[in-house]
mmCIF file of C-alpha atoms in Angstrom:
data_model
loop_
_atom_site.group_PDB
_atom_site.id
_atom_site.type_symbol
_atom_site.label_atom_id
_atom_site.label_comp_id
_atom_site.label_asym_id
_atom_site.label_seq_id
_atom_site.Cartn_x
_atom_site.Cartn_y
_atom_site.Cartn_z
ATOM 1 C CA ASP A 1 31.298 28.388 9.036
ATOM 2 C CA GLU A 2 28.899 26.450 7.057
ATOM 3 C CA TYR A 3 26.098 26.983 9.125
ATOM 4 C CA LYS A 4 26.608 30.955 9.366
ATOM 5 C CA SER A 5 27.247 30.864 5.212
ATOM 6 C CA ALA A 6 23.817 28.866 4.973
ATOM 7 C CA MET A 7 21.995 31.551 7.188
ATOM 8 C CA SER A 8 23.214 34.215 5.499
ATOM 9 C CA PHE A 9 22.158 33.217 2.036
ATOM 10 C CA GLU A 10 19.131 34.372 0.856
ATOM 11 C CA TRP A 11 16.799 31.051 0.164
ATOM 12 C CA PRO A 12 14.118 31.681 -2.513
ATOM 13 C CA TRP A 13 10.253 31.206 -1.212
ATOM 14 C CA GLN A 14 10.212 27.798 -2.789
ATOM 15 C CA TYR A 15 12.947 26.333 -0.550
ATOM 16 C CA ASN A 16 10.280 26.354 2.227
ATOM 17 C CA PHE A 17 7.350 24.716 -0.163
ATOM 18 C CA PRO A 18 7.599 21.153 0.327
ATOM 19 C CA PRO A 19 6.250 20.373 -3.099
ATOM 20 C CA PHE A 20 9.507 21.703 -4.350
ATOM 21 C CA PHE A 21 11.660 18.698 -3.132
ATOM 22 C CA THR A 22 9.140 16.402 -5.313
ATOM 23 C CA LEU A 23 9.691 16.424 -9.017
ATOM 24 C CA GLN A 24 6.136 17.294 -10.074
ATOM 25 C CA PRO A 25 4.817 15.152 -12.849
ATOM 26 C CA ASN A 26 2.404 18.095 -14.487
ATOM 27 C CA VAL A 27 5.003 19.336 -17.474
ATOM 28 C CA ASP A 28 4.138 23.068 -16.875
ATOM 29 C CA THR A 29 4.600 23.046 -13.519
ATOM 30 C CA ARG A 30 7.661 20.829 -13.510
ATOM 31 C CA GLN A 31 9.104 23.455 -16.031
ATOM 32 C CA LYS A 32 8.711 26.099 -13.304
ATOM 33 C CA GLN A 33 9.757 24.340 -10.636
ATOM 34 C CA LEU A 34 13.372 23.000 -12.819
ATOM 35 C CA ALA A 35 13.992 26.817 -13.401
ATOM 36 C CA ALA A 36 13.784 27.384 -9.588
ATOM 37 C CA TRP A 37 16.046 24.717 -8.909
ATOM 38 C CA CYS A 38 18.613 25.873 -11.599
ATOM 39 C CA SER A 39 18.705 29.624 -10.424
ATOM 40 C CA LEU A 40 18.830 28.358 -6.835
ATOM 41 C CA VAL A 41 21.635 26.115 -7.478
ATOM 42 C CA LEU A 42 23.503 28.387 -9.579
ATOM 43 C CA SER A 43 23.106 31.262 -6.671
ATOM 44 C CA PHE A 44 24.240 29.131 -3.922
ATOM 45 C CA CYS A 45 27.306 27.678 -5.711
ATOM 46 C CA ARG A 46 28.227 31.458 -6.073
ATOM 47 C CA HIS A 47 27.549 32.101 -2.472
ATOM 48 C CA ARG A 48 29.623 29.311 -1.758
ATOM 49 C CA LYS A 49 32.200 29.910 -4.387
ATOM 50 C CA LEU A 50 31.678 26.043 -5.457
ATOM 51 C CA TYR A 51 33.105 24.956 -8.658
ATOM 52 C CA THR A 52 32.512 21.589 -8.740
ATOM 53 C CA LEU A 53 29.775 19.363 -7.318
ATOM 54 C CA ASP A 54 29.424 15.316 -6.708
ATOM 55 C CA VAL A 55 25.866 14.193 -6.789
ATOM 56 C CA LEU A 56 25.845 12.283 -3.644
ATOM 57 C CA GLU A 57 27.606 14.754 -1.639
ATOM 58 C CA ALA A 58 25.101 17.421 -3.135
ATOM 59 C CA GLN A 59 22.202 15.607 -1.564
ATOM 60 C CA GLU A 60 23.549 16.039 1.962
ATOM 61 C CA SER A 61 24.304 19.959 1.193
ATOM 62 C CA PRO A 62 21.640 22.468 2.591
ATOM 63 C CA VAL A 63 20.809 23.246 -0.917
ATOM 64 C CA PHE A 64 19.304 19.946 -1.619
ATOM 65 C CA ASN A 65 18.188 18.960 1.893
ATOM 66 C CA ASN A 66 16.053 21.238 3.965
ATOM 67 C CA LYS A 67 16.251 20.338 7.491
ATOM 68 C CA LYS A 68 13.624 22.706 8.702
ATOM 69 C CA ILE A 69 10.924 21.386 6.869
ATOM 70 C CA GLU A 70 12.547 17.837 6.488
ATOM 71 C CA ARG A 71 12.650 17.520 2.757
ATOM 72 C CA LYS A 72 15.076 16.335 0.629
ATOM 73 C CA LEU A 73 15.667 16.228 -3.237
ATOM 74 C CA SER A 74 16.086 12.259 -4.540
ATOM 75 C CA VAL A 75 19.254 11.552 -6.135
ATOM 76 C CA GLU A 76 17.084 11.212 -9.466
ATOM 77 C CA ALA A 77 15.598 14.534 -9.264
ATOM 78 C CA ILE A 78 19.068 16.043 -8.585
ATOM 79 C CA GLN A 79 20.239 14.517 -11.684
ATOM 80 C CA VAL A 80 17.358 15.936 -13.705
ATOM 81 C CA VAL A 81 18.325 19.256 -11.891
ATOM 82 C CA PHE A 82 21.781 18.936 -13.259
ATOM 83 C CA GLU A 83 20.633 17.992 -16.421
ATOM 84 C CA GLU A 84 18.737 21.008 -17.182
ATOM 85 C CA LEU A 85 21.625 23.136 -15.869
ATOM 86 C CA ARG A 86 23.800 21.319 -18.756
ATOM 87 C CA LYS A 87 21.020 22.237 -21.309
ATOM 88 C CA LYS A 88 21.236 25.544 -20.487
ATOM 89 C CA GLY A 89 25.016 25.573 -20.693
ATOM 90 C CA ASN A 90 25.797 26.018 -16.653
ATOM 91 C CA LEU A 91 27.200 22.437 -15.936
ATOM 92 C CA GLU A 92 29.648 20.124 -17.576
ATOM 93 C CA TRP A 93 30.242 16.320 -16.734
ATOM 94 C CA LEU A 94 33.612 15.139 -15.510
ATOM 95 C CA ASP A 95 32.781 11.579 -16.033
ATOM 96 C CA LYS A 96 30.879 9.058 -17.834
ATOM 97 C CA SER A 97 28.611 8.082 -14.886
ATOM 98 C CA LYS A 98 27.674 11.721 -14.307
ATOM 99 C CA SER A 99 28.651 11.399 -10.745
ATOM 100 C CA ARG A 100 31.056 14.681 -10.402
ATOM 101 C CA CYS A 101 30.440 17.740 -12.729
ATOM 102 C CA LEU A 102 31.800 21.486 -12.862
ATOM 103 C CA ILE A 103 29.100 24.179 -12.467
ATOM 104 C CA MET A 104 29.587 27.486 -13.961
ATOM 105 C CA TRP A 105 27.770 30.146 -12.188
ATOM 106 C CA ARG A 106 27.962 32.135 -15.822
ATOM 107 C CA ARG A 107 27.540 30.196 -19.091
ATOM 108 C CA PRO A 108 30.822 30.306 -21.171
ATOM 109 C CA GLU A 109 29.659 32.762 -23.589
ATOM 110 C CA GLU A 110 28.523 35.578 -21.124
ATOM 111 C CA TRP A 111 32.157 36.074 -20.114
ATOM 112 C CA VAL B 1 -46.423 -28.051 4.908
ATOM 113 C CA LEU B 2 -46.248 -24.127 4.384
ATOM 114 C CA THR B 3 -49.162 -22.807 2.166
ATOM 115 C CA ARG B 4 -48.636 -19.166 2.655
ATOM 116 C CA ALA B 5 -45.196 -17.851 1.142
ATOM 117 C CA VAL B 6 -43.365 -16.099 3.824
ATOM 118 C CA GLY B 7 -40.071 -14.246 4.024
ATOM 119 C CA ILE B 8 -37.335 -14.566 1.301
ATOM 120 C CA VAL B 9 -39.282 -17.824 -0.185
ATOM 121 C CA GLY B 10 -42.227 -15.404 -0.442
ATOM 122 C CA ILE B 11 -40.263 -12.878 -2.407
ATOM 123 C CA GLU B 12 -38.842 -15.819 -4.612
ATOM 124 C CA ARG B 13 -41.933 -16.937 -5.448
ATOM 125 C CA LYS B 14 -43.529 -13.843 -6.361
ATOM 126 C CA LEU B 15 -40.627 -13.038 -8.543
ATOM 127 C CA GLU B 16 -40.490 -16.368 -10.147
ATOM 128 C CA GLU B 17 -44.324 -15.689 -11.120
ATOM 129 C CA LYS B 18 -43.767 -12.140 -12.245
ATOM 130 C CA ARG B 19 -40.923 -13.534 -14.423
ATOM 131 C CA LYS B 20 -42.777 -16.695 -15.940
ATOM 132 C CA GLU B 21 -45.501 -14.157 -16.835
ATOM 133 C CA THR B 22 -42.994 -11.828 -18.601
ATOM 134 C CA ASP B 23 -41.352 -14.747 -20.279
ATOM 135 C CA LYS B 24 -45.093 -15.550 -21.542
ATOM 136 C CA ASN B 25 -45.614 -11.741 -22.636
ATOM 137 C CA ILE B 26 -42.420 -11.932 -24.612
ATOM 138 C CA SER B 27 -42.935 -14.924 -26.019
ATOM 139 C CA GLU B 28 -46.358 -14.168 -27.370
ATOM 140 C CA SER B 29 -45.103 -10.959 -28.422
ATOM 141 C CA LEU B 30 -42.468 -12.498 -30.638
ATOM 142 C CA SER B 31 -44.683 -15.122 -31.992
ATOM 143 C CA ARG B 32 -46.959 -12.457 -33.186
ATOM 144 C CA LEU B 33 -44.148 -10.232 -34.880
ATOM 145 C CA VAL B 34 -42.747 -13.471 -36.554
ATOM 146 C CA GLY B 35 -46.075 -14.706 -37.708
ATOM 147 C CA ARG B 36 -45.548 -18.211 -36.082
ATOM 148 C CA PRO B 37 -45.745 -19.756 -33.074
ATOM 149 C CA LEU B 38 -42.697 -20.002 -31.169
ATOM 150 C CA ILE B 39 -41.741 -22.093 -28.421
ATOM 151 C CA MET B 40 -39.701 -20.252 -25.794
ATOM 152 C CA HIS B 41 -37.651 -21.880 -23.007
ATOM 153 C CA SER B 42 -38.737 -19.706 -20.235
ATOM 154 C CA THR B 43 -36.691 -18.136 -17.847
ATOM 155 C CA ALA B 44 -33.583 -18.815 -20.285
ATOM 156 C CA VAL B 45 -34.273 -14.889 -21.661
ATOM 157 C CA ILE B 46 -34.602 -13.519 -18.425
ATOM 158 C CA ASN B 47 -31.479 -15.629 -16.950
ATOM 159 C CA PHE B 48 -29.521 -14.294 -19.606
ATOM 160 C CA ILE B 49 -29.774 -10.996 -18.673
ATOM 161 C CA SER B 50 -27.948 -11.638 -15.111
ATOM 162 C CA LEU B 51 -25.975 -14.595 -15.842
ATOM 163 C CA ASP B 52 -22.491 -14.868 -17.504
ATOM 164 C CA SER B 53 -23.126 -15.098 -20.858
ATOM 165 C CA ALA B 54 -20.250 -17.846 -20.996
ATOM 166 C CA ASN B 55 -22.571 -20.287 -19.475
ATOM 167 C CA HIS B 56 -22.960 -22.868 -22.214
ATOM 168 C CA TYR B 57 -26.304 -23.886 -21.635
ATOM 169 C CA LEU B 58 -27.588 -20.230 -21.500
ATOM 170 C CA SER B 59 -25.873 -19.273 -24.605
ATOM 171 C CA LEU B 60 -27.560 -21.691 -26.406
ATOM 172 C CA GLN B 61 -30.783 -20.428 -25.468
ATOM 173 C CA ALA B 62 -29.620 -17.090 -26.548
ATOM 174 C CA LYS B 63 -28.155 -17.806 -29.768
ATOM 175 C CA GLU B 64 -31.914 -18.970 -30.605
ATOM 176 C CA MET B 65 -33.037 -15.705 -29.654
ATOM 177 C CA VAL B 66 -30.654 -13.850 -31.800
ATOM 178 C CA GLU B 67 -31.699 -15.861 -34.697
ATOM 179 C CA VAL B 68 -35.491 -14.690 -34.060
ATOM 180 C CA SER B 69 -34.476 -11.277 -33.545
ATOM 181 C CA LYS B 70 -32.625 -11.293 -36.844
ATOM 182 C CA SER B 71 -35.522 -12.140 -38.811
ATOM 183 C CA ILE B 72 -37.765 -9.793 -37.046
ATOM 184 C CA ALA B 73 -35.039 -7.090 -37.953
ATOM 185 C CA ASN B 74 -35.229 -7.773 -41.514
ATOM 186 C CA LYS B 75 -38.847 -7.904 -41.562
ATOM 187 C CA ILE B 76 -38.949 -4.635 -40.016
ATOM 188 C CA LYS B 77 -36.626 -3.215 -42.541
ATOM 189 C CA ASP B 78 -38.535 -5.040 -45.630
ATOM 190 C CA LYS B 79 -42.075 -3.879 -44.632
ATOM 191 C CA GLN B 80 -41.241 -0.298 -43.444
ATOM 192 C CA GLY B 81 -44.222 1.312 -42.352
ATOM 193 C CA ASP B 82 -46.079 -1.720 -41.923
ATOM 194 C CA ILE B 83 -44.865 -1.997 -38.188
ATOM 195 C CA THR B 84 -46.278 0.852 -36.007
ATOM 196 C CA GLU B 85 -43.831 2.615 -34.133
ATOM 197 C CA ASP B 86 -45.164 1.437 -30.658
ATOM 198 C CA GLU B 87 -44.067 -2.060 -31.879
ATOM 199 C CA THR B 88 -40.375 -1.175 -32.987
ATOM 200 C CA ILE B 89 -39.842 0.265 -29.356
ATOM 201 C CA ARG B 90 -41.100 -3.013 -28.002
ATOM 202 C CA PHE B 91 -39.062 -5.005 -30.058
ATOM 203 C CA LYS B 92 -36.298 -2.901 -29.111
ATOM 204 C CA SER B 93 -36.654 -3.849 -25.723
ATOM 205 C CA TYR B 94 -36.840 -7.521 -26.040
ATOM 206 C CA LEU B 95 -33.543 -7.091 -27.833
ATOM 207 C CA LEU B 96 -31.988 -4.968 -25.002
ATOM 208 C CA SER B 97 -33.413 -7.606 -22.849
ATOM 209 C CA MET B 98 -31.315 -10.218 -24.605
ATOM 210 C CA GLY B 99 -28.121 -7.993 -24.637
ATOM 211 C CA ILE B 100 -28.408 -8.139 -28.517
ATOM 212 C CA ALA B 101 -27.569 -4.429 -29.880
ATOM 213 C CA ASN B 102 -28.992 -4.152 -33.399
ATOM 214 C CA PRO B 103 -27.585 -0.786 -34.569
ATOM 215 C CA VAL B 104 -29.124 -0.722 -37.714
ATOM 216 C CA THR B 105 -32.570 -1.290 -36.695
ATOM 217 C CA ARG B 106 -32.015 0.813 -34.018
ATOM 218 C CA GLU B 107 -30.719 3.649 -35.994
ATOM 219 C CA THR B 108 -33.405 3.583 -38.860
ATOM 220 C CA HIS B 109 -36.125 2.820 -36.874
ATOM 221 C CA GLY B 110 -36.788 5.670 -33.959
ATOM 222 C CA SER B 111 -34.187 6.706 -31.469
ATOM 223 C CA GLY B 112 -32.889 5.749 -28.348
ATOM 224 C CA THR B 113 -34.741 3.025 -26.710
ATOM 225 C CA GLN B 114 -37.612 3.595 -24.138
ATOM 226 C CA TYR B 115 -35.954 1.209 -21.701
ATOM 227 C CA HIS B 116 -32.826 3.737 -21.580
ATOM 228 C CA ILE B 117 -34.815 6.686 -21.702
ATOM 229 C CA GLN B 118 -37.060 5.457 -18.881
ATOM 230 C CA LEU B 119 -34.292 4.295 -16.811
ATOM 231 C CA ALA B 120 -32.385 7.679 -16.937
ATOM 232 C CA LYS B 121 -35.361 9.527 -15.644
ATOM 233 C CA GLN B 122 -35.380 6.865 -12.910
ATOM 234 C CA LEU B 123 -31.744 7.288 -12.043
ATOM 235 C CA GLY B 124 -32.032 10.687 -11.850
ATOM 236 C CA ASP B 125 -34.890 10.661 -9.106
ATOM 237 C CA ILE B 126 -32.649 7.701 -7.541
ATOM 238 C CA LEU B 127 -29.603 9.597 -7.138
ATOM 239 C CA GLN B 128 -30.474 13.143 -6.648
ATOM 240 C CA ALA B 129 -30.291 12.970 -2.719
ATOM 241 C CA PRO B 130 -27.179 10.390 -2.560
ATOM 242 C CA LEU B 131 -25.263 12.524 -4.879
ATOM 243 C CA GLU B 132 -25.941 15.465 -2.807
ATOM 244 C CA GLU B 133 -24.825 13.980 0.479
ATOM 245 C CA ARG B 134 -22.064 13.306 -1.347
ATOM 246 C CA GLY B 135 -20.843 16.841 -2.678
ATOM 247 C CA GLY B 136 -22.165 16.084 -5.859
ATOM 248 C CA MET B 137 -19.937 13.009 -7.248
ATOM 249 C CA MET B 138 -19.860 9.303 -6.899
ATOM 250 C CA ALA B 139 -18.015 6.518 -8.621
ATOM 251 C CA LEU B 140 -19.960 4.586 -11.058
ATOM 252 C CA THR B 141 -19.444 1.661 -9.322
ATOM 253 C CA GLU B 142 -20.809 3.024 -6.143
ATOM 254 C CA VAL B 143 -23.917 4.196 -8.408
ATOM 255 C CA TYR B 144 -24.261 0.518 -9.365
ATOM 256 C CA CYS B 145 -24.209 -0.834 -5.777
ATOM 257 C CA LEU B 146 -26.596 1.633 -4.562
ATOM 258 C CA VAL B 147 -29.371 1.448 -7.219
ATOM 259 C CA ASN B 148 -28.886 -2.229 -7.588
ATOM 260 C CA ARG B 149 -29.178 -2.826 -3.914
ATOM 261 C CA ALA B 150 -32.565 -0.701 -4.173
ATOM 262 C CA ARG B 151 -33.629 -2.407 -7.227
ATOM 263 C CA GLY B 152 -33.649 -6.120 -5.604
ATOM 264 C CA MET B 153 -33.155 -8.637 -7.960
ATOM 265 C CA GLU B 154 -33.910 -7.104 -11.042
ATOM 266 C CA ILE B 155 -30.512 -5.537 -11.432
ATOM 267 C CA LEU B 156 -29.321 -3.271 -14.252
ATOM 268 C CA ILE B 157 -26.785 -4.530 -16.691
ATOM 269 C CA PHE B 158 -26.703 -1.426 -19.184
ATOM 270 C CA PHE B 159 -25.102 1.888 -17.587
ATOM 271 C CA PRO B 160 -25.963 4.564 -19.770
ATOM 272 C CA ALA B 161 -25.445 7.832 -17.814
ATOM 273 C CA ALA B 162 -21.480 8.879 -17.529
ATOM 274 C CA LEU B 163 -21.242 11.025 -14.447
ATOM 275 C CA ARG B 164 -19.981 14.399 -14.949
ATOM 276 C CA VAL B 165 -16.713 15.189 -13.285
ATOM 277 C CA LYS B 166 -16.444 18.108 -11.278
ATOM 278 C CA LEU B 167 -13.166 19.980 -10.144
ATOM 279 C CA MET B 168 -12.546 21.075 -6.585
ATOM 280 C CA MET B 169 -9.867 22.950 -5.124
ATOM 281 C CA VAL B 170 -8.154 22.062 -2.052
ATOM 282 C CA SER B 171 -9.474 24.375 0.707
ATOM 283 C CA ASP B 172 -7.626 26.693 2.498
ATOM 284 C CA LYS B 173 -6.325 24.263 4.714
ATOM 285 C CA GLY B 174 -2.766 24.606 3.279
ATOM 286 C CA SER B 175 -2.479 21.182 1.835
ATOM 287 C CA LEU B 176 -4.426 17.616 2.035
ATOM 288 C CA THR B 177 -3.784 14.028 1.485
ATOM 289 C CA ALA B 178 -6.538 12.388 -0.463
ATOM 290 C CA GLU B 179 -7.714 10.732 2.729
ATOM 291 C CA GLU B 180 -8.185 14.285 4.633
ATOM 292 C CA PHE B 181 -9.947 15.498 1.374
ATOM 293 C CA ALA B 182 -12.194 12.714 1.425
ATOM 294 C CA LYS B 183 -13.197 13.272 5.025
ATOM 295 C CA LEU B 184 -13.988 16.797 4.318
ATOM 296 C CA LEU B 185 -16.062 16.486 1.303
ATOM 297 C CA GLY B 186 -17.710 12.960 2.392
ATOM 298 C CA LEU B 187 -16.515 11.431 -0.441
ATOM 299 C CA SER B 188 -14.580 8.194 -1.059
ATOM 300 C CA VAL B 189 -10.940 8.148 -0.984
ATOM 301 C CA LEU B 190 -10.846 6.662 -4.460
ATOM 302 C CA LEU B 191 -13.078 9.638 -5.653
ATOM 303 C CA ALA B 192 -11.205 12.385 -3.504
ATOM 304 C CA LYS B 193 -7.731 11.337 -4.759
ATOM 305 C CA GLU B 194 -9.426 11.374 -8.130
ATOM 306 C CA ARG B 195 -10.657 14.867 -8.071
ATOM 307 C CA LEU B 196 -6.972 15.909 -6.649
ATOM 308 C CA LEU B 197 -4.976 14.341 -9.379
ATOM 309 C CA LEU B 198 -7.333 15.838 -12.026
ATOM 310 C CA ALA B 199 -6.584 19.293 -10.336
ATOM 311 C CA GLU B 200 -3.052 18.390 -10.567
ATOM 312 C CA LYS B 201 -3.306 17.679 -14.260
ATOM 313 C CA MET B 202 -4.911 20.941 -14.865
ATOM 314 C CA GLY B 203 -2.338 22.885 -13.038
ATOM 315 C CA HIS B 204 -4.302 23.744 -9.823
ATOM 316 C CA LEU B 205 -2.598 21.581 -7.526
ATOM 317 C CA CYS B 206 1.055 20.157 -7.134
ATOM 318 C CA ARG B 207 2.139 17.320 -4.892
ATOM 319 C CA ASP B 208 4.699 16.884 -2.059
ATOM 320 C CA ASP B 209 5.637 13.165 -2.067
ATOM 321 C CA SER B 210 7.359 12.359 1.106
ATOM 322 C CA VAL B 211 7.305 9.888 3.960
ATOM 323 C CA GLU B 212 4.700 11.358 5.563
ATOM 324 C CA GLY B 213 2.572 10.339 2.473
ATOM 325 C CA LEU B 214 1.476 12.292 -0.427
ATOM 326 C CA ARG B 215 0.221 15.546 0.058
ATOM 327 C CA PHE B 216 -1.480 18.158 -2.255
ATOM 328 C CA TYR B 217 -0.890 21.760 -2.167
ATOM 329 C CA PRO B 218 -2.165 24.740 -4.143
ATOM 330 C CA ASN B 219 0.323 25.059 -6.986
ATOM 331 C CA LEU B 220 2.429 28.227 -6.036
ATOM 332 C CA PHE B 221 4.737 27.561 -8.810
#
């Protein structure tokens, strides 16, 4: 079930670091933070075999919501992470309002 | 009728006497410099220092002072060498007492002002202990309060000293809020937050903004 699957997934150290869930104002720090988020989202989706994501649903999924440390990434921050993934070629929006997206664990050119 | 000055009344009376004497001195010195007798509106000069310059009456008085000081400035320029270094310094402190900066005169005749040099020295003495008590850093407004409280009625209007900003790291407490950091270092919350934000800007710290408040962590990213 979902819980077991979430447990067997190997979370990066950042996942238990509270500042990971606040978008950092320092440009350099934010860059490193976003890189870690991108790699986490991709490996999580690969682990769960997820191909599409809904922004609002995603916020409740364990990847963006760490119940152990009671931290949740805001919808705005999730949008920023997704936008970063799109720039890297790992994500495509399915609608104009950017509420649903396709997630590609590997970029098209890697296939 | 009270003949002996007591308490605040006594202090005020003493200050008033001292002020009149200063007025007279300034007036006399200026007269000497201009070369003609000058009728000074006593107290106006001194009042101008501590009161708002928007005050119409006092501004009028000050305007007169500006005219006078301009003519002196020209005199200094014309007769370079005629006026001694000592007189130049004295003139500068008059200008200062009126809140008039005269960069041309200031730059061509001697460097800095006696007033500022002495003031900086005095501040160094006054602030040494309070600074140490507060972890080596104080807000300018705090310094202002402390110094002016100590000086009583002769308050400062100029503040030449810029205090060095010192960076400090969040201790091995793991994470801290500005309030906790303030308590730890014995600083004001405002200053503590300033330091934390600076450390964040330099990339030493990062933030955790949640319902529990704004916490700062060492930047592990």
